[in-house]
mmCIF file of N, CA and C in Angstrom:
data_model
loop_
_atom_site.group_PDB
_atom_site.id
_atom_site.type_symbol
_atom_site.label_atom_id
_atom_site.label_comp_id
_atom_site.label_asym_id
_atom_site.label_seq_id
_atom_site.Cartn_x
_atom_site.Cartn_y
_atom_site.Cartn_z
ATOM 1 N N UNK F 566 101.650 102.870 131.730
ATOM 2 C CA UNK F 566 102.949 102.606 131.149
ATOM 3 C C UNK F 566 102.911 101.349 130.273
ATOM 4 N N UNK F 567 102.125 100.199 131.013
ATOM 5 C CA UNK F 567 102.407 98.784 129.666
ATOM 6 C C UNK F 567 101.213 99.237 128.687
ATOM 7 N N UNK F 568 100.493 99.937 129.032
ATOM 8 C CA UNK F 568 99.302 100.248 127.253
ATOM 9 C C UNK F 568 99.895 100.789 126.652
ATOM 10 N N UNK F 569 101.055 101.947 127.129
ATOM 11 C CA UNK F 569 101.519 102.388 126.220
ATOM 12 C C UNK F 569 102.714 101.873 125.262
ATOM 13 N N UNK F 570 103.103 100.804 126.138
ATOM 14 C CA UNK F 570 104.011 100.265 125.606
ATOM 15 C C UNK F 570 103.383 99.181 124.543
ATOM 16 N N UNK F 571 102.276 98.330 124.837
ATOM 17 C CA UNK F 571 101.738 97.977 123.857
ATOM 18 C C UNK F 571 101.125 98.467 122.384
ATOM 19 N N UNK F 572 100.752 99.628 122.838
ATOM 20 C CA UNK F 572 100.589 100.667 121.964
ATOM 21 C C UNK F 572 101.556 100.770 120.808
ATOM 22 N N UNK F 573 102.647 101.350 121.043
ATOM 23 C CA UNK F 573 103.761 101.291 120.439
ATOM 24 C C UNK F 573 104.490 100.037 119.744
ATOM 25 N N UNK F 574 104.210 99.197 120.485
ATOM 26 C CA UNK F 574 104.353 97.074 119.805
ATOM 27 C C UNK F 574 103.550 97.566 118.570
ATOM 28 N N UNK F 575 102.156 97.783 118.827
ATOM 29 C CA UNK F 575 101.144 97.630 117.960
ATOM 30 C C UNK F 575 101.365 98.278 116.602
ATOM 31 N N UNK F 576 102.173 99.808 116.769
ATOM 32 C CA UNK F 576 102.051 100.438 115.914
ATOM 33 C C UNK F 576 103.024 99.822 114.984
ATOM 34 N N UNK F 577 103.909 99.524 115.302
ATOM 35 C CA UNK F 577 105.346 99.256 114.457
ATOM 36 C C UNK F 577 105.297 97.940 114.013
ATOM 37 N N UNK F 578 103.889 96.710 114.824
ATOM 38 C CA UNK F 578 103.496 95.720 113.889
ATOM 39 C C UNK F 578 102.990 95.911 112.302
ATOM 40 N N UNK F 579 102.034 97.095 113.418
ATOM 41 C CA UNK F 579 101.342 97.794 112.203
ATOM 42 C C UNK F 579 102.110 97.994 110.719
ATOM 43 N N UNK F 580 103.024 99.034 111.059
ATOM 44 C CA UNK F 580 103.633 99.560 110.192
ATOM 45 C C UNK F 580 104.762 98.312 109.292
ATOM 46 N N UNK F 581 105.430 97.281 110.356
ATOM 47 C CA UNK F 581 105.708 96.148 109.658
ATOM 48 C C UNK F 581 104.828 95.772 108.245
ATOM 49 N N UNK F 582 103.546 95.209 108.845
ATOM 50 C CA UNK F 582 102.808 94.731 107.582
ATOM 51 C C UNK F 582 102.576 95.598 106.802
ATOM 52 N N UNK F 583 102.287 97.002 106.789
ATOM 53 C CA UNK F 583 102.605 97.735 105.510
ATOM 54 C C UNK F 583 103.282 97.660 104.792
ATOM 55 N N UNK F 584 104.412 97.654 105.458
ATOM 56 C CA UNK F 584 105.570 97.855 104.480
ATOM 57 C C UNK F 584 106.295 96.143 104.514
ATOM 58 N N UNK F 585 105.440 95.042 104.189
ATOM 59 C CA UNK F 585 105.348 93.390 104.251
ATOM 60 C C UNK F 585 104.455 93.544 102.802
ATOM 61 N N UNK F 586 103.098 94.224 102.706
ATOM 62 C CA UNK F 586 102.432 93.947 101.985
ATOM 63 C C UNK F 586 102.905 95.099 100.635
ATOM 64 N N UNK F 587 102.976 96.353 100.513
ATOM 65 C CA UNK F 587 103.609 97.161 100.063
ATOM 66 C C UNK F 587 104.978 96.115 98.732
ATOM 67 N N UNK F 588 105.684 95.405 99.187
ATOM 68 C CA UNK F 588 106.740 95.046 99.507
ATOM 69 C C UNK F 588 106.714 94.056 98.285
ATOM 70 N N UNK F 589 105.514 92.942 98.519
ATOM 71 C CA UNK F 589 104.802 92.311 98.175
ATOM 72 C C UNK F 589 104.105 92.493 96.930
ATOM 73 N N UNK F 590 103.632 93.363 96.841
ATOM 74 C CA UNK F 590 102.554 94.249 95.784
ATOM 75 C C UNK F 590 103.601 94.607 94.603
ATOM 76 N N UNK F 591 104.745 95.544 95.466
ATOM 77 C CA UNK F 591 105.843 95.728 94.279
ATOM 78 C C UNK F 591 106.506 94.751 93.811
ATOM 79 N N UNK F 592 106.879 93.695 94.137
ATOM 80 C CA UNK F 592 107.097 92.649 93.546
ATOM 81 C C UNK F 592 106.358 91.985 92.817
ATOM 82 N N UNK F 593 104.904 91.554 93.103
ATOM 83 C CA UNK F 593 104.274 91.167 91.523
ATOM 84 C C UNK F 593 104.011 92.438 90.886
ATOM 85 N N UNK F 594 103.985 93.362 91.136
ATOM 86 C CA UNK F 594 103.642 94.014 89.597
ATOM 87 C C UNK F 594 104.923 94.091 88.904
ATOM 88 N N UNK F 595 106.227 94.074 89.218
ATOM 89 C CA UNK F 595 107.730 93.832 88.187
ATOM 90 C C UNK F 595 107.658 92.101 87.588
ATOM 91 N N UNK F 596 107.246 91.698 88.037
ATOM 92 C CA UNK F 596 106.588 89.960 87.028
ATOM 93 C C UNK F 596 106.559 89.963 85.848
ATOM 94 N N UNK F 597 107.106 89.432 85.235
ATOM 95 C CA UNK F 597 106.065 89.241 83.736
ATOM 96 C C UNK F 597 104.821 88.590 84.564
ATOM 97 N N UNK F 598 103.765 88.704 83.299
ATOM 98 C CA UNK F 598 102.072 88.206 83.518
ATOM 99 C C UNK F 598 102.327 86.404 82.967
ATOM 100 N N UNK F 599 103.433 86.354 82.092
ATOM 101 C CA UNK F 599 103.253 84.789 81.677
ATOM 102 C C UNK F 599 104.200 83.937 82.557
ATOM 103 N N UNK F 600 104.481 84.479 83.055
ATOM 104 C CA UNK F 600 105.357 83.794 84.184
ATOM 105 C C UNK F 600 104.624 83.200 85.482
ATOM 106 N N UNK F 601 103.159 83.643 85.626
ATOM 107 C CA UNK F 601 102.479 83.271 86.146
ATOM 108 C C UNK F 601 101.547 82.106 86.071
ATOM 109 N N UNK F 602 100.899 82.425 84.626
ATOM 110 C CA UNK F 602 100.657 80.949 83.788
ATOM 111 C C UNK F 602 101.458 80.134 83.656
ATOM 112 N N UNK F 603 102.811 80.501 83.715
ATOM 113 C CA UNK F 603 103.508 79.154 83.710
ATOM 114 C C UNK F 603 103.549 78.519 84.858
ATOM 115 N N UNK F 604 103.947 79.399 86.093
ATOM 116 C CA UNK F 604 103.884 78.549 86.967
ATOM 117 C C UNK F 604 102.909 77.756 87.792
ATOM 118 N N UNK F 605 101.702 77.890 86.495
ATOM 119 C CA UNK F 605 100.110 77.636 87.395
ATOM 120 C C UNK F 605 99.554 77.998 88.306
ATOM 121 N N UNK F 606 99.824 79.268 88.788
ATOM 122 C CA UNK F 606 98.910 80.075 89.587
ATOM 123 C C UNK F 606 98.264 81.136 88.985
ATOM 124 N N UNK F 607 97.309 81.566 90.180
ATOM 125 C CA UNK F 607 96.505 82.817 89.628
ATOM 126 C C UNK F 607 96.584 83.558 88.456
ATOM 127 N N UNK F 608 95.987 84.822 88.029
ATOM 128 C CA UNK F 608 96.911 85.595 87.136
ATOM 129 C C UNK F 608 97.374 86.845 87.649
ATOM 130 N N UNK F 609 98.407 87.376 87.010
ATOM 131 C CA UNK F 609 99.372 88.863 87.595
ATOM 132 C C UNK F 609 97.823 89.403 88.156
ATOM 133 N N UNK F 610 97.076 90.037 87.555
ATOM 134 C CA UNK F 610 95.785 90.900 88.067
ATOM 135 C C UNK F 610 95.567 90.477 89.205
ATOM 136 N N UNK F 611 94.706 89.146 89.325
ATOM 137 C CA UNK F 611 94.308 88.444 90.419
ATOM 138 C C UNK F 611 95.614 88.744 91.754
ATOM 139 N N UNK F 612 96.522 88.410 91.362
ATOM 140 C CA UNK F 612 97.737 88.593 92.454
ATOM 141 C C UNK F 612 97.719 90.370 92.896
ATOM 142 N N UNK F 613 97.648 91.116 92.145
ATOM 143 C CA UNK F 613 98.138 92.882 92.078
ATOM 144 C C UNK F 613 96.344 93.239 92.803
ATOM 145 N N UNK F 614 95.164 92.386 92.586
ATOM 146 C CA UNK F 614 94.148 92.963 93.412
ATOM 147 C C UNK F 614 94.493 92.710 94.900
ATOM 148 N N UNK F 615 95.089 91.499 94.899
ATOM 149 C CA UNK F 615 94.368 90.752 96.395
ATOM 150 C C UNK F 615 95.759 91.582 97.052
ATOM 151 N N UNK F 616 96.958 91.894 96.737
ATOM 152 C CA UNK F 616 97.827 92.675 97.334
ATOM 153 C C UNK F 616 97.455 93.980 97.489
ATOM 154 N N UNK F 617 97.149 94.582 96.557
ATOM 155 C CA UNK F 617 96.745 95.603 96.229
ATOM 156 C C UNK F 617 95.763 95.791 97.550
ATOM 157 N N UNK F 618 94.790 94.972 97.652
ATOM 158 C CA UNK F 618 93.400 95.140 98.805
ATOM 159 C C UNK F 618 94.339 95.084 100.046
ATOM 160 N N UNK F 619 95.157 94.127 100.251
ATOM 161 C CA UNK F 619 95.666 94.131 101.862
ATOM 162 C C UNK F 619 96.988 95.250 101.990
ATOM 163 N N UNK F 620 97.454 95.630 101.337
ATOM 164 C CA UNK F 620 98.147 97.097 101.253
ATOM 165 C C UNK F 620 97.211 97.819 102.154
ATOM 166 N N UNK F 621 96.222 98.562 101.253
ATOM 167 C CA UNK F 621 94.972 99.373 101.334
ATOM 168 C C UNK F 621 94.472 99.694 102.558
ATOM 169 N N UNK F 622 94.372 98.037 102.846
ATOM 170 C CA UNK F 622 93.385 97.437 104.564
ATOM 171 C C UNK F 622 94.560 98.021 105.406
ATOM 172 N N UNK F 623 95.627 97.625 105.074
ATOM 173 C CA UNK F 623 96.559 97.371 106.246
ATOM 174 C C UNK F 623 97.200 99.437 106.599
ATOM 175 N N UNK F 624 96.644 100.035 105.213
ATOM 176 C CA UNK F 624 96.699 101.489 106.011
ATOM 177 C C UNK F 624 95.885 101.923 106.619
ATOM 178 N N UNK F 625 94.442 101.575 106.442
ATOM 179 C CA UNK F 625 93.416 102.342 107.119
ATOM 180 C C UNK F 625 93.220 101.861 108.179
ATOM 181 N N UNK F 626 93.415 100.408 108.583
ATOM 182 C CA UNK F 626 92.481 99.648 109.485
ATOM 183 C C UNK F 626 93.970 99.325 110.777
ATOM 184 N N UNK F 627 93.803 98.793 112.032
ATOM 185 C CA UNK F 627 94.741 98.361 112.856
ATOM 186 C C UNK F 627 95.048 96.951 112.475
ATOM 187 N N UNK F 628 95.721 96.217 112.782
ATOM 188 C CA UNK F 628 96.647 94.993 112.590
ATOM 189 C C UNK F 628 95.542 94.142 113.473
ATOM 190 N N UNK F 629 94.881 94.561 114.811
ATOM 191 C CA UNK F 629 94.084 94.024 115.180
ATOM 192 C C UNK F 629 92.574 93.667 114.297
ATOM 193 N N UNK F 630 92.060 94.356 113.601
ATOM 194 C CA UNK F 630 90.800 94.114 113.052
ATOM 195 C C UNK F 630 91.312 92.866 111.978
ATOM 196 N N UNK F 631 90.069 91.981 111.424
ATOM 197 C CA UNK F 631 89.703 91.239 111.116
ATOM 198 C C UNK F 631 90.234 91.041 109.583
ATOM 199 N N UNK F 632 89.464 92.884 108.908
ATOM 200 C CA UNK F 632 90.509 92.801 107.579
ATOM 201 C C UNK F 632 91.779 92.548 107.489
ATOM 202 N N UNK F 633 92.396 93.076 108.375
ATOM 203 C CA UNK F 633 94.704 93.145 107.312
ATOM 204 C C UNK F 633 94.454 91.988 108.285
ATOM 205 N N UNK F 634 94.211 91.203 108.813
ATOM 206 C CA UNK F 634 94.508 89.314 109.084
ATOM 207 C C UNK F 634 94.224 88.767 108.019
ATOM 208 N N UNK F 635 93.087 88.959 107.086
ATOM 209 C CA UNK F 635 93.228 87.994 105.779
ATOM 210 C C UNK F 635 94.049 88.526 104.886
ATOM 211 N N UNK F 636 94.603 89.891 105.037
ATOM 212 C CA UNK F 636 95.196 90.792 103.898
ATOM 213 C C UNK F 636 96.469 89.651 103.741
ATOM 214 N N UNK F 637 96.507 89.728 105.579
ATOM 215 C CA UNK F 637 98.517 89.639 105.711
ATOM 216 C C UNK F 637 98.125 87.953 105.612
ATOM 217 N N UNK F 638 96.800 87.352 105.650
ATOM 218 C CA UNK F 638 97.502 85.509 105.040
ATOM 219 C C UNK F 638 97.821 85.410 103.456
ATOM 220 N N UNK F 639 96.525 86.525 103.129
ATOM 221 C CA UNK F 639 97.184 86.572 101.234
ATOM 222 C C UNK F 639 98.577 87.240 100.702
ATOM 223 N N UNK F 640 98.753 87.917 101.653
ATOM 224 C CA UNK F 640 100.518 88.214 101.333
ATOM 225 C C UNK F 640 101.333 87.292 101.466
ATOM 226 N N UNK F 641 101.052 86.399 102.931
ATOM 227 C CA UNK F 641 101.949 85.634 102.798
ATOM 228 C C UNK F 641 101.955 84.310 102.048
ATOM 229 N N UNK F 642 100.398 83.927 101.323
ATOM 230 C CA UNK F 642 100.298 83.072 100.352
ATOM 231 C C UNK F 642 101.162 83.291 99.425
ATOM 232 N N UNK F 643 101.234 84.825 98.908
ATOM 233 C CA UNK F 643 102.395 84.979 97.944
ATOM 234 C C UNK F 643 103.645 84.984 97.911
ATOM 235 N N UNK F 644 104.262 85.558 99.038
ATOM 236 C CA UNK F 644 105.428 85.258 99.466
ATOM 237 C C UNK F 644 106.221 83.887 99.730
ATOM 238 N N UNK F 645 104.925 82.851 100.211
ATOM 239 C CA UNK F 645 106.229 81.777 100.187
ATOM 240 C C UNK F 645 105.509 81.003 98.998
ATOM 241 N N UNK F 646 104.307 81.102 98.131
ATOM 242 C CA UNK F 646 104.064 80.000 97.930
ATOM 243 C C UNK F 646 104.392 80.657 96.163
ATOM 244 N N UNK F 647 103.732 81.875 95.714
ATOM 245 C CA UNK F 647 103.259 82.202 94.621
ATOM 246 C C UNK F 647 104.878 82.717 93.564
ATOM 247 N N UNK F 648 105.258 83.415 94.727
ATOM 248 C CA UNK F 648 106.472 84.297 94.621
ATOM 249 C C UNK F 648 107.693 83.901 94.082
ATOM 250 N N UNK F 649 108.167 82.572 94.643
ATOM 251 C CA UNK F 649 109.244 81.242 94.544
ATOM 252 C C UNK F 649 108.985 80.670 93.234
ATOM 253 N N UNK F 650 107.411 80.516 92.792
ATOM 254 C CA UNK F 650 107.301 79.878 91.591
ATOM 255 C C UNK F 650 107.388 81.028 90.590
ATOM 256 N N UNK F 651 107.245 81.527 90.698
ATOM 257 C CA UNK F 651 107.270 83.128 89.269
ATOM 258 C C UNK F 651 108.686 83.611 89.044
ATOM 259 N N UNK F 652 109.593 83.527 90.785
ATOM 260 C CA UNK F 652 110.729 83.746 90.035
ATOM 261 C C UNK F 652 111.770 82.360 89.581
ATOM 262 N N UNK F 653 110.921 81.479 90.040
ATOM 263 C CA UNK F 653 111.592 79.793 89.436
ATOM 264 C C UNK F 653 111.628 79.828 87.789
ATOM 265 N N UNK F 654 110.440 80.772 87.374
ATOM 266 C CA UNK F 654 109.959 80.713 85.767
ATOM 267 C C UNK F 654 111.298 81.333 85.102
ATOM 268 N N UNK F 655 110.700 82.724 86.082
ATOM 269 C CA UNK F 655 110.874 83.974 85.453
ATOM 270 C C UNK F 655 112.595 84.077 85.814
ATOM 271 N N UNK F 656 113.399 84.037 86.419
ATOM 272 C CA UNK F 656 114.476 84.254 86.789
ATOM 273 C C UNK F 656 114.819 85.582 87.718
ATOM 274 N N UNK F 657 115.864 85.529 88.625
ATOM 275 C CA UNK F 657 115.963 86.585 89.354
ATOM 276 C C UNK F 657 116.005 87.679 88.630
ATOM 277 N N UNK F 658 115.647 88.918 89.363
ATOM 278 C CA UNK F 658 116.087 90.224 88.720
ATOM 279 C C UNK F 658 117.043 90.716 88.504
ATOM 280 N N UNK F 659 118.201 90.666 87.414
ATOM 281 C CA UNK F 659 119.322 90.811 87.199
ATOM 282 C C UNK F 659 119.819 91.414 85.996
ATOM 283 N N UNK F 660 120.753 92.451 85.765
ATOM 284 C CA UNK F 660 121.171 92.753 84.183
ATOM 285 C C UNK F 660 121.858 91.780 83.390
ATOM 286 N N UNK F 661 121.472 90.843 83.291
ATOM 287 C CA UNK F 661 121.796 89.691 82.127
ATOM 288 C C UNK F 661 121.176 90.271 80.797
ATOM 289 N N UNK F 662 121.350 89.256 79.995
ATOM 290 C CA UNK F 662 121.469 89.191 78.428
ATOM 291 C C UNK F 662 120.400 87.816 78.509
ATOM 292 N N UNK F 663 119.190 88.280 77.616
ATOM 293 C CA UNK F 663 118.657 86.805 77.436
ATOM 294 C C UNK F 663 118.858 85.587 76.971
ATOM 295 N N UNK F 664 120.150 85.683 76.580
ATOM 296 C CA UNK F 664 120.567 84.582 76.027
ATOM 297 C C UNK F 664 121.834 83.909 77.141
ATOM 298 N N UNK F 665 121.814 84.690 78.432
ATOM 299 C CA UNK F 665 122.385 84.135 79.219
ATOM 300 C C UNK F 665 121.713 82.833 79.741
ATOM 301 N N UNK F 666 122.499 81.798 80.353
ATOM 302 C CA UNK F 666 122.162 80.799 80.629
ATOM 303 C C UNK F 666 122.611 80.782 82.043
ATOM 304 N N UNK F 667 122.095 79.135 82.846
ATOM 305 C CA UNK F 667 122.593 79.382 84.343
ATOM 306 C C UNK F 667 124.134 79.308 84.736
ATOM 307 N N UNK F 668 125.052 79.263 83.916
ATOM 308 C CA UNK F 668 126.444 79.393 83.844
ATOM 309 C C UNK F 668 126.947 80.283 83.096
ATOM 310 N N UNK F 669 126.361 81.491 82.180
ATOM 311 C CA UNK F 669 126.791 82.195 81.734
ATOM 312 C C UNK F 669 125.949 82.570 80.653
ATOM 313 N N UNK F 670 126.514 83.580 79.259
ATOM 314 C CA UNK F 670 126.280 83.332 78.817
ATOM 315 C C UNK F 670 126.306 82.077 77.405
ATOM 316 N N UNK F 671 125.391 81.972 76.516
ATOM 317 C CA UNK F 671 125.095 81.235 75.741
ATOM 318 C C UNK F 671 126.275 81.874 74.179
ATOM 319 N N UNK F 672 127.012 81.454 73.971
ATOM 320 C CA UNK F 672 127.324 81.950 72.408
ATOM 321 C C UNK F 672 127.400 80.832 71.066
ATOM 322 N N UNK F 673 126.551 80.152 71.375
ATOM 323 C CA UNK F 673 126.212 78.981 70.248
ATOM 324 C C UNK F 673 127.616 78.486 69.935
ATOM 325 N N UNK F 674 128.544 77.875 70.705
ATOM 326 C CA UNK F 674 129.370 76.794 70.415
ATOM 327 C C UNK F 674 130.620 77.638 70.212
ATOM 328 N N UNK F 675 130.447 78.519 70.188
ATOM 329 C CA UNK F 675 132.296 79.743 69.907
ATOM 330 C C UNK F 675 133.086 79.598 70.519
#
């Protein structure tokens, strides 16, 4: 009865970090790529492999093995560290007007 219950912990950890890294992955690839250079990290590619790889890991392999543990520290490198700065650049995802500003929009003095 508790293996199985661990069992079941395990799976839905499991399935957590899938859908953690998944999550992750889809979010840098909607980035711009210069939003990344700006904020001095990696580049979009570099970010879309190393997600891309712990996605991958984290379907084939258990939460216990060795791979999706480095998958899920490079996810979460991106998440708090990479992620915050790209959309600091880049701005939230929103239907604005580019000439909106952080109070509205911009209409050159009208």
């Amino acid at each position: 009865m508790l293996m199985q219950g661990f069992a079941g912990f395990m799976s839905l950890l499991s399935l957590a970090f899938t859908l953690f890294s998944g999550f992750a992955l889809v979010d840098a690839a909607v980035r711009r790529e210069d939003a990344y250079r700006a904020a001095d990290k990696q580049t979009k590619t570099f970010w879309l492999v190393i997600l891309g790889l712990a996605f991958i890991v984290s379907l084939i392999f258990g939460i216990l093995s060795f791979l999706p543990i480095i998958g899920l520290i490079g996810t979460i490198v991106y998440m708090v560290d990479v992620r915050p700065a790209v959309r600091q650049i880049s701005g939230p995802r929103r239907g604005g007007s580019s000439s909106d500003g952080p109070y509205g929009p911009w209409n050159g003095g009208r």
